[in-house]
Amino acid sequence: AAEKERQHQWAAAADYQDVLSKYATRVVPGHLDVDAGIFRYQGVALAVQQRVARWPDEGLAAYRAAYGAKAAAALASAGPRDAASLRAIFWNYFPTDAGKSAGIALVDLNLEAGRFAVAAWIGQRLLDLHPTLLAERPVVLFRTAAARHYLGDDRAAARLQQELANKFPQAVGHIGNKDVVLA
């Protein structure tokens, strides 16, 4: 898949999906610095998400053409509070719109359950990597900042809130059963 990616053969490079389904529990080198004695590994899903999310538009279009409908069908059949199904969609189809929606739903579910570290991690992953997090970005910034605040990481919360205030000063979100300006 990596070779096809280098050759810009995006439909064939989308075979990364096979890697996710066959080797999801395996780890791969994430950062190796032999001279400094640093050997960090990461899960295959993290590595695949990072690679595919950074593809150019033509690559992402090929990926979405191959897996977007399957991801959307999985999201449609998952209940809005079905955390297991939402996690599967988030991990397996991250760069799709369904993967984005599942991630946002997981942020909400984890915030409501008091799992602020999980909510913050998923929110930050969406903010850092998701290629189509555009209209939803202000809401994800707000919720990730809230999760960071509840974790006691007010410095990170302030950075996120500052981005929200600077880039989206008029953004509105639905909080506490009413629409409010998020900044």
PDB file of N, CA and C in Angstrom, residues 16-108:
ATOM      1  N   TYR A  16      -4.778   0.041   2.426  1.00  0.00           N
ATOM      2  CA  TYR A  16      -4.510   0.222   3.851  1.00  0.00           C
ATOM      3  C   TYR A  16      -5.688  -0.293   4.673  1.00  0.00           C
ATOM      4  N   GLN A  17      -6.880  -0.264   4.080  1.00  0.00           N
ATOM      5  CA  GLN A  17      -8.059  -0.762   4.782  1.00  0.00           C
ATOM      6  C   GLN A  17      -7.896  -2.246   5.104  1.00  0.00           C
ATOM      7  N   ASP A  18      -7.269  -2.994   4.206  1.00  0.00           N
ATOM      8  CA  ASP A  18      -7.004  -4.408   4.482  1.00  0.00           C
ATOM      9  C   ASP A  18      -6.048  -4.563   5.666  1.00  0.00           C
ATOM     10  N   VAL A  19      -5.092  -3.658   5.754  1.00  0.00           N
ATOM     11  CA  VAL A  19      -4.156  -3.690   6.880  1.00  0.00           C
ATOM     12  C   VAL A  19      -4.921  -3.498   8.189  1.00  0.00           C
ATOM     13  N   LEU A  20      -5.876  -2.578   8.190  1.00  0.00           N
ATOM     14  CA  LEU A  20      -6.678  -2.354   9.397  1.00  0.00           C
ATOM     15  C   LEU A  20      -7.483  -3.583   9.779  1.00  0.00           C
ATOM     16  N   SER A  21      -8.090  -4.231   8.800  1.00  0.00           N
ATOM     17  CA  SER A  21      -8.933  -5.372   9.130  1.00  0.00           C
ATOM     18  C   SER A  21      -8.116  -6.607   9.509  1.00  0.00           C
ATOM     19  N   LYS A  22      -6.937  -6.769   8.953  1.00  0.00           N
ATOM     20  CA  LYS A  22      -6.148  -7.971   9.233  1.00  0.00           C
ATOM     21  C   LYS A  22      -5.178  -7.814  10.405  1.00  0.00           C
ATOM     22  N   TYR A  23      -4.682  -6.591  10.617  1.00  0.00           N
ATOM     23  CA  TYR A  23      -3.598  -6.414  11.590  1.00  0.00           C
ATOM     24  C   TYR A  23      -3.877  -5.305  12.607  1.00  0.00           C
ATOM     25  N   ALA A  24      -5.125  -5.094  12.946  1.00  0.00           N
ATOM     26  CA  ALA A  24      -5.505  -3.979  13.821  1.00  0.00           C
ATOM     27  C   ALA A  24      -4.841  -4.034  15.190  1.00  0.00           C
ATOM     28  N   THR A  25      -4.521  -5.206  15.678  1.00  0.00           N
ATOM     29  CA  THR A  25      -3.939  -5.314  17.018  1.00  0.00           C
ATOM     30  C   THR A  25      -2.416  -5.289  17.015  1.00  0.00           C
ATOM     31  N   ARG A  26      -1.809  -5.132  15.879  1.00  0.00           N
ATOM     32  CA  ARG A  26      -0.345  -5.122  15.785  1.00  0.00           C
ATOM     33  C   ARG A  26       0.195  -3.712  16.003  1.00  0.00           C
ATOM     34  N   VAL A  27       1.487  -3.630  16.270  1.00  0.00           N
ATOM     35  CA  VAL A  27       2.149  -2.343  16.405  1.00  0.00           C
ATOM     36  C   VAL A  27       3.222  -2.203  15.340  1.00  0.00           C
ATOM     37  N   VAL A  28       3.539  -0.968  15.023  1.00  0.00           N
ATOM     38  CA  VAL A  28       4.573  -0.639  14.045  1.00  0.00           C
ATOM     39  C   VAL A  28       5.434   0.469  14.636  1.00  0.00           C
ATOM     40  N   PRO A  29       6.656   0.631  14.132  1.00  0.00           N
ATOM     41  CA  PRO A  29       7.476   1.724  14.651  1.00  0.00           C
ATOM     42  C   PRO A  29       6.806   3.075  14.407  1.00  0.00           C
ATOM     43  N   GLY A  30       6.736   3.878  15.442  1.00  0.00           N
ATOM     44  CA  GLY A  30       6.172   5.219  15.324  1.00  0.00           C
ATOM     45  C   GLY A  30       7.272   6.260  15.255  1.00  0.00           C
ATOM     46  N   HIS A  31       8.296   6.056  16.053  1.00  0.00           N
ATOM     47  CA  HIS A  31       9.432   6.973  16.058  1.00  0.00           C
ATOM     48  C   HIS A  31      10.652   6.176  16.518  1.00  0.00           C
ATOM     49  N   LEU A  32      11.624   6.110  15.658  1.00  0.00           N
ATOM     50  CA  LEU A  32      12.853   5.417  16.005  1.00  0.00           C
ATOM     51  C   LEU A  32      14.020   6.373  15.864  1.00  0.00           C
ATOM     52  N   ASP A  33      14.805   6.478  16.906  1.00  0.00           N
ATOM     53  CA  ASP A  33      16.047   7.242  16.875  1.00  0.00           C
ATOM     54  C   ASP A  33      17.078   6.374  17.582  1.00  0.00           C
ATOM     55  N   VAL A  34      17.745   5.533  16.798  1.00  0.00           N
ATOM     56  CA  VAL A  34      18.668   4.551  17.354  1.00  0.00           C
ATOM     57  C   VAL A  34      19.788   5.239  18.114  1.00  0.00           C
ATOM     58  N   ASP A  35      20.286   6.350  17.593  1.00  0.00           N
ATOM     59  CA  ASP A  35      21.398   7.047  18.247  1.00  0.00           C
ATOM     60  C   ASP A  35      21.012   7.540  19.637  1.00  0.00           C
ATOM     61  N   ALA A  36      19.784   8.011  19.790  1.00  0.00           N
ATOM     62  CA  ALA A  36      19.328   8.516  21.087  1.00  0.00           C
ATOM     63  C   ALA A  36      18.697   7.413  21.942  1.00  0.00           C
ATOM     64  N   GLY A  37      18.567   6.224  21.386  1.00  0.00           N
ATOM     65  CA  GLY A  37      17.963   5.123  22.133  1.00  0.00           C
ATOM     66  C   GLY A  37      16.462   5.256  22.297  1.00  0.00           C
ATOM     67  N   ILE A  38      15.805   5.918  21.331  1.00  0.00           N
ATOM     68  CA  ILE A  38      14.357   6.099  21.391  1.00  0.00           C
ATOM     69  C   ILE A  38      13.705   5.107  20.447  1.00  0.00           C
ATOM     70  N   PHE A  39      12.871   4.273  21.011  1.00  0.00           N
ATOM     71  CA  PHE A  39      12.150   3.282  20.232  1.00  0.00           C
ATOM     72  C   PHE A  39      10.687   3.353  20.647  1.00  0.00           C
ATOM     73  N   ARG A  40       9.879   4.050  19.873  1.00  0.00           N
ATOM     74  CA  ARG A  40       8.454   4.168  20.178  1.00  0.00           C
ATOM     75  C   ARG A  40       7.650   3.452  19.112  1.00  0.00           C
ATOM     76  N   TYR A  41       6.653   2.772  19.577  1.00  0.00           N
ATOM     77  CA  TYR A  41       5.783   2.037  18.666  1.00  0.00           C
ATOM     78  C   TYR A  41       4.357   2.547  18.824  1.00  0.00           C
ATOM     79  N   GLN A  42       3.575   2.340  17.791  1.00  0.00           N
ATOM     80  CA  GLN A  42       2.170   2.743  17.834  1.00  0.00           C
ATOM     81  C   GLN A  42       1.322   1.676  17.161  1.00  0.00           C
ATOM     82  N   GLY A  43       0.047   1.692  17.474  1.00  0.00           N
ATOM     83  CA  GLY A  43      -0.869   0.742  16.867  1.00  0.00           C
ATOM     84  C   GLY A  43      -0.994   0.977  15.374  1.00  0.00           C
ATOM     85  N   VAL A  44      -1.300  -0.086  14.667  1.00  0.00           N
ATOM     86  CA  VAL A  44      -1.458  -0.007  13.217  1.00  0.00           C
ATOM     87  C   VAL A  44      -2.542   1.015  12.846  1.00  0.00           C
ATOM     88  N   ALA A  45      -3.651   1.028  13.594  1.00  0.00           N
ATOM     89  CA  ALA A  45      -4.738   1.954  13.268  1.00  0.00           C
ATOM     90  C   ALA A  45      -4.274   3.404  13.327  1.00  0.00           C
ATOM     91  N   LEU A  46      -3.477   3.752  14.328  1.00  0.00           N
ATOM     92  CA  LEU A  46      -2.954   5.122  14.415  1.00  0.00           C
ATOM     93  C   LEU A  46      -2.103   5.460  13.198  1.00  0.00           C
ATOM     94  N   ALA A  47      -1.228   4.528  12.823  1.00  0.00           N
ATOM     95  CA  ALA A  47      -0.339   4.755  11.676  1.00  0.00           C
ATOM     96  C   ALA A  47      -1.130   4.904  10.384  1.00  0.00           C
ATOM     97  N   VAL A  48      -2.122   4.042  10.192  1.00  0.00           N
ATOM     98  CA  VAL A  48      -2.925   4.109   8.970  1.00  0.00           C
ATOM     99  C   VAL A  48      -3.714   5.415   8.935  1.00  0.00           C
ATOM    100  N   GLN A  49      -4.336   5.794  10.056  1.00  0.00           N
ATOM    101  CA  GLN A  49      -5.075   7.061  10.101  1.00  0.00           C
ATOM    102  C   GLN A  49      -4.170   8.233   9.721  1.00  0.00           C
ATOM    103  N   GLN A  50      -2.981   8.273  10.294  1.00  0.00           N
ATOM    104  CA  GLN A  50      -2.071   9.380  10.011  1.00  0.00           C
ATOM    105  C   GLN A  50      -1.682   9.440   8.542  1.00  0.00           C
ATOM    106  N   ARG A  51      -1.409   8.299   7.946  1.00  0.00           N
ATOM    107  CA  ARG A  51      -1.017   8.288   6.529  1.00  0.00           C
ATOM    108  C   ARG A  51      -2.162   8.707   5.626  1.00  0.00           C
ATOM    109  N   VAL A  52      -3.304   8.054   5.772  1.00  0.00           N
ATOM    110  CA  VAL A  52      -4.419   8.294   4.851  1.00  0.00           C
ATOM    111  C   VAL A  52      -4.986   9.704   5.032  1.00  0.00           C
ATOM    112  N   ALA A  53      -5.059  10.198   6.256  1.00  0.00           N
ATOM    113  CA  ALA A  53      -5.610  11.533   6.498  1.00  0.00           C
ATOM    114  C   ALA A  53      -4.783  12.632   5.840  1.00  0.00           C
ATOM    115  N   ARG A  54      -3.534  12.343   5.573  1.00  0.00           N
ATOM    116  CA  ARG A  54      -2.655  13.355   4.965  1.00  0.00           C
ATOM    117  C   ARG A  54      -2.523  13.214   3.454  1.00  0.00           C
ATOM    118  N   TRP A  55      -3.303  12.340   2.870  1.00  0.00           N
ATOM    119  CA  TRP A  55      -3.277  12.183   1.418  1.00  0.00           C
ATOM    120  C   TRP A  55      -3.801  13.451   0.757  1.00  0.00           C
ATOM    121  N   PRO A  56      -3.377  13.700  -0.488  1.00  0.00           N
ATOM    122  CA  PRO A  56      -3.944  14.830  -1.234  1.00  0.00           C
ATOM    123  C   PRO A  56      -5.413  14.551  -1.580  1.00  0.00           C
ATOM    124  N   ASP A  57      -6.090  15.568  -2.064  1.00  0.00           N
ATOM    125  CA  ASP A  57      -7.520  15.459  -2.355  1.00  0.00           C
ATOM    126  C   ASP A  57      -7.853  14.278  -3.269  1.00  0.00           C
ATOM    127  N   GLU A  58      -7.028  14.034  -4.289  1.00  0.00           N
ATOM    128  CA  GLU A  58      -7.335  12.929  -5.198  1.00  0.00           C
ATOM    129  C   GLU A  58      -7.234  11.581  -4.490  1.00  0.00           C
ATOM    130  N   GLY A  59      -6.307  11.435  -3.571  1.00  0.00           N
ATOM    131  CA  GLY A  59      -6.191  10.200  -2.808  1.00  0.00           C
ATOM    132  C   GLY A  59      -7.362  10.013  -1.860  1.00  0.00           C
ATOM    133  N   LEU A  60      -7.739  11.093  -1.171  1.00  0.00           N
ATOM    134  CA  LEU A  60      -8.883  11.027  -0.260  1.00  0.00           C
ATOM    135  C   LEU A  60     -10.173  10.730  -1.027  1.00  0.00           C
ATOM    136  N   ALA A  61     -10.296  11.278  -2.222  1.00  0.00           N
ATOM    137  CA  ALA A  61     -11.483  11.001  -3.035  1.00  0.00           C
ATOM    138  C   ALA A  61     -11.543   9.518  -3.397  1.00  0.00           C
ATOM    139  N   ALA A  62     -10.411   8.929  -3.741  1.00  0.00           N
ATOM    140  CA  ALA A  62     -10.376   7.497  -4.062  1.00  0.00           C
ATOM    141  C   ALA A  62     -10.715   6.662  -2.828  1.00  0.00           C
ATOM    142  N   TYR A  63     -10.194   7.066  -1.671  1.00  0.00           N
ATOM    143  CA  TYR A  63     -10.493   6.339  -0.439  1.00  0.00           C
ATOM    144  C   TYR A  63     -11.983   6.417  -0.127  1.00  0.00           C
ATOM    145  N   ARG A  64     -12.543   7.617  -0.220  1.00  0.00           N
ATOM    146  CA  ARG A  64     -13.966   7.790   0.086  1.00  0.00           C
ATOM    147  C   ARG A  64     -14.844   7.053  -0.930  1.00  0.00           C
ATOM    148  N   ALA A  65     -14.408   7.014  -2.179  1.00  0.00           N
ATOM    149  CA  ALA A  65     -15.183   6.269  -3.185  1.00  0.00           C
ATOM    150  C   ALA A  65     -15.194   4.781  -2.851  1.00  0.00           C
ATOM    151  N   ALA A  66     -14.096   4.279  -2.328  1.00  0.00           N
ATOM    152  CA  ALA A  66     -14.008   2.861  -2.004  1.00  0.00           C
ATOM    153  C   ALA A  66     -14.717   2.511  -0.695  1.00  0.00           C
ATOM    154  N   TYR A  67     -14.664   3.405   0.303  1.00  0.00           N
ATOM    155  CA  TYR A  67     -15.144   3.035   1.636  1.00  0.00           C
ATOM    156  C   TYR A  67     -16.174   3.973   2.240  1.00  0.00           C
ATOM    157  N   GLY A  68     -16.462   5.087   1.592  1.00  0.00           N
ATOM    158  CA  GLY A  68     -17.405   6.056   2.152  1.00  0.00           C
ATOM    159  C   GLY A  68     -18.804   5.510   2.340  1.00  0.00           C
ATOM    160  N   ALA A  69     -19.314   4.771   1.348  1.00  0.00           N
ATOM    161  CA  ALA A  69     -20.669   4.225   1.454  1.00  0.00           C
ATOM    162  C   ALA A  69     -20.756   3.166   2.550  1.00  0.00           C
ATOM    163  N   LYS A  70     -19.723   2.334   2.650  1.00  0.00           N
ATOM    164  CA  LYS A  70     -19.711   1.301   3.695  1.00  0.00           C
ATOM    165  C   LYS A  70     -19.674   1.952   5.078  1.00  0.00           C
ATOM    166  N   ALA A  71     -18.886   3.000   5.218  1.00  0.00           N
ATOM    167  CA  ALA A  71     -18.806   3.713   6.495  1.00  0.00           C
ATOM    168  C   ALA A  71     -20.123   4.393   6.826  1.00  0.00           C
ATOM    169  N   ALA A  72     -20.756   4.999   5.829  1.00  0.00           N
ATOM    170  CA  ALA A  72     -22.041   5.670   6.049  1.00  0.00           C
ATOM    171  C   ALA A  72     -23.113   4.661   6.444  1.00  0.00           C
ATOM    172  N   ALA A  73     -23.103   3.497   5.828  1.00  0.00           N
ATOM    173  CA  ALA A  73     -24.075   2.458   6.181  1.00  0.00           C
ATOM    174  C   ALA A  73     -23.852   1.974   7.608  1.00  0.00           C
ATOM    175  N   ALA A  74     -22.600   1.817   7.992  1.00  0.00           N
ATOM    176  CA  ALA A  74     -22.301   1.400   9.368  1.00  0.00           C
ATOM    177  C   ALA A  74     -22.765   2.445  10.362  1.00  0.00           C
ATOM    178  N   LEU A  75     -22.569   3.726  10.034  1.00  0.00           N
ATOM    179  CA  LEU A  75     -23.011   4.800  10.919  1.00  0.00           C
ATOM    180  C   LEU A  75     -24.533   4.843  11.007  1.00  0.00           C
ATOM    181  N   ALA A  76     -25.203   4.630   9.881  1.00  0.00           N
ATOM    182  CA  ALA A  76     -26.670   4.643   9.866  1.00  0.00           C
ATOM    183  C   ALA A  76     -27.245   3.502  10.704  1.00  0.00           C
ATOM    184  N   SER A  77     -26.566   2.371  10.731  1.00  0.00           N
ATOM    185  CA  SER A  77     -27.078   1.247  11.507  1.00  0.00           C
ATOM    186  C   SER A  77     -26.675   1.315  12.978  1.00  0.00           C
ATOM    187  N   ALA A  78     -25.705   2.145  13.301  1.00  0.00           N
ATOM    188  CA  ALA A  78     -25.289   2.299  14.703  1.00  0.00           C
ATOM    189  C   ALA A  78     -26.248   3.245  15.410  1.00  0.00           C
ATOM    190  N   GLY A  79     -26.537   2.938  16.627  1.00  0.00           N
ATOM    191  CA  GLY A  79     -27.353   3.852  17.420  1.00  0.00           C
ATOM    192  C   GLY A  79     -26.518   5.045  17.847  1.00  0.00           C
ATOM    193  N   PRO A  80     -27.152   6.181  18.168  1.00  0.00           N
ATOM    194  CA  PRO A  80     -26.392   7.379  18.529  1.00  0.00           C
ATOM    195  C   PRO A  80     -25.594   7.221  19.823  1.00  0.00           C
ATOM    196  N   ARG A  81     -25.910   6.208  20.612  1.00  0.00           N
ATOM    197  CA  ARG A  81     -25.200   5.983  21.870  1.00  0.00           C
ATOM    198  C   ARG A  81     -24.471   4.634  21.869  1.00  0.00           C
ATOM    199  N   ASP A  82     -24.333   4.035  20.686  1.00  0.00           N
ATOM    200  CA  ASP A  82     -23.660   2.747  20.541  1.00  0.00           C
ATOM    201  C   ASP A  82     -22.158   2.983  20.431  1.00  0.00           C
ATOM    202  N   ALA A  83     -21.523   3.112  21.575  1.00  0.00           N
ATOM    203  CA  ALA A  83     -20.108   3.482  21.608  1.00  0.00           C
ATOM    204  C   ALA A  83     -19.225   2.479  20.875  1.00  0.00           C
ATOM    205  N   ALA A  84     -19.519   1.208  20.980  1.00  0.00           N
ATOM    206  CA  ALA A  84     -18.682   0.195  20.318  1.00  0.00           C
ATOM    207  C   ALA A  84     -18.721   0.364  18.796  1.00  0.00           C
ATOM    208  N   SER A  85     -19.909   0.558  18.247  1.00  0.00           N
ATOM    209  CA  SER A  85     -20.020   0.751  16.793  1.00  0.00           C
ATOM    210  C   SER A  85     -19.379   2.057  16.370  1.00  0.00           C
ATOM    211  N   LEU A  86     -19.579   3.108  17.155  1.00  0.00           N
ATOM    212  CA  LEU A  86     -18.972   4.404  16.824  1.00  0.00           C
ATOM    213  C   LEU A  86     -17.449   4.324  16.848  1.00  0.00           C
ATOM    214  N   ARG A  87     -16.906   3.606  17.834  1.00  0.00           N
ATOM    215  CA  ARG A  87     -15.446   3.435  17.882  1.00  0.00           C
ATOM    216  C   ARG A  87     -14.945   2.682  16.656  1.00  0.00           C
ATOM    217  N   ALA A  88     -15.657   1.649  16.248  1.00  0.00           N
ATOM    218  CA  ALA A  88     -15.240   0.878  15.072  1.00  0.00           C
ATOM    219  C   ALA A  88     -15.232   1.753  13.823  1.00  0.00           C
ATOM    220  N   ILE A  89     -16.242   2.574  13.677  1.00  0.00           N
ATOM    221  CA  ILE A  89     -16.309   3.473  12.515  1.00  0.00           C
ATOM    222  C   ILE A  89     -15.191   4.502  12.576  1.00  0.00           C
ATOM    223  N   PHE A  90     -14.976   5.081  13.754  1.00  0.00           N
ATOM    224  CA  PHE A  90     -13.914   6.087  13.935  1.00  0.00           C
ATOM    225  C   PHE A  90     -12.552   5.508  13.586  1.00  0.00           C
ATOM    226  N   TRP A  91     -12.257   4.309  14.073  1.00  0.00           N
ATOM    227  CA  TRP A  91     -10.947   3.713  13.828  1.00  0.00           C
ATOM    228  C   TRP A  91     -10.791   3.173  12.420  1.00  0.00           C
ATOM    229  N   ASN A  92     -11.845   2.585  11.881  1.00  0.00           N
ATOM    230  CA  ASN A  92     -11.712   1.915  10.587  1.00  0.00           C
ATOM    231  C   ASN A  92     -11.945   2.818   9.382  1.00  0.00           C
ATOM    232  N   TYR A  93     -12.692   3.894   9.566  1.00  0.00           N
ATOM    233  CA  TYR A  93     -13.028   4.760   8.425  1.00  0.00           C
ATOM    234  C   TYR A  93     -12.789   6.229   8.759  1.00  0.00           C
ATOM    235  N   PHE A  94     -11.739   6.510   9.477  1.00  0.00           N
ATOM    236  CA  PHE A  94     -11.457   7.852   9.990  1.00  0.00           C
ATOM    237  C   PHE A  94     -11.596   8.969   8.955  1.00  0.00           C
ATOM    238  N   PRO A  95     -10.991   8.878   7.762  1.00  0.00           N
ATOM    239  CA  PRO A  95     -11.030  10.030   6.856  1.00  0.00           C
ATOM    240  C   PRO A  95     -12.359  10.256   6.140  1.00  0.00           C
ATOM    241  N   THR A  96     -13.356   9.427   6.418  1.00  0.00           N
ATOM    242  CA  THR A  96     -14.668   9.613   5.791  1.00  0.00           C
ATOM    243  C   THR A  96     -15.522  10.561   6.631  1.00  0.00           C
ATOM    244  N   ASP A  97     -16.624  11.023   6.048  1.00  0.00           N
ATOM    245  CA  ASP A  97     -17.556  11.850   6.814  1.00  0.00           C
ATOM    246  C   ASP A  97     -18.177  11.050   7.955  1.00  0.00           C
ATOM    247  N   ALA A  98     -18.406   9.759   7.737  1.00  0.00           N
ATOM    248  CA  ALA A  98     -18.939   8.906   8.804  1.00  0.00           C
ATOM    249  C   ALA A  98     -17.932   8.774   9.941  1.00  0.00           C
ATOM    250  N   GLY A  99     -16.658   8.662   9.609  1.00  0.00           N
ATOM    251  CA  GLY A  99     -15.614   8.598  10.632  1.00  0.00           C
ATOM    252  C   GLY A  99     -15.570   9.877  11.452  1.00  0.00           C
ATOM    253  N   LYS A 100     -15.737  10.995  10.777  1.00  0.00           N
ATOM    254  CA  LYS A 100     -15.777  12.289  11.471  1.00  0.00           C
ATOM    255  C   LYS A 100     -16.990  12.368  12.391  1.00  0.00           C
ATOM    256  N   SER A 101     -18.152  11.992  11.892  1.00  0.00           N
ATOM    257  CA  SER A 101     -19.375  12.033  12.698  1.00  0.00           C
ATOM    258  C   SER A 101     -19.281  11.092  13.893  1.00  0.00           C
ATOM    259  N   ALA A 102     -18.713   9.918  13.679  1.00  0.00           N
ATOM    260  CA  ALA A 102     -18.540   8.976  14.784  1.00  0.00           C
ATOM    261  C   ALA A 102     -17.597   9.548  15.836  1.00  0.00           C
ATOM    262  N   GLY A 103     -16.530  10.198  15.399  1.00  0.00           N
ATOM    263  CA  GLY A 103     -15.593  10.815  16.338  1.00  0.00           C
ATOM    264  C   GLY A 103     -16.249  11.908  17.166  1.00  0.00           C
ATOM    265  N   ILE A 104     -17.028  12.751  16.521  1.00  0.00           N
ATOM    266  CA  ILE A 104     -17.717  13.824  17.242  1.00  0.00           C
ATOM    267  C   ILE A 104     -18.706  13.230  18.247  1.00  0.00           C
ATOM    268  N   ALA A 105     -19.431  12.197  17.840  1.00  0.00           N
ATOM    269  CA  ALA A 105     -20.366  11.535  18.762  1.00  0.00           C
ATOM    270  C   ALA A 105     -19.620  10.912  19.937  1.00  0.00           C
ATOM    271  N   LEU A 106     -18.439  10.351  19.683  1.00  0.00           N
ATOM    272  CA  LEU A 106     -17.648   9.772  20.770  1.00  0.00           C
ATOM    273  C   LEU A 106     -17.150  10.838  21.738  1.00  0.00           C
ATOM    274  N   VAL A 107     -16.790  12.002  21.225  1.00  0.00           N
ATOM    275  CA  VAL A 107     -16.400  13.103  22.116  1.00  0.00           C
ATOM    276  C   VAL A 107     -17.561  13.424  23.051  1.00  0.00           C
ATOM    277  N   ASP A 108     -18.750  13.555  22.494  1.00  0.00           N
ATOM    278  CA  ASP A 108     -19.934  13.863  23.304  1.00  0.00           C
ATOM    279  C   ASP A 108     -20.213  12.777  24.336  1.00  0.00           C
TER     280      ASP A 108
END
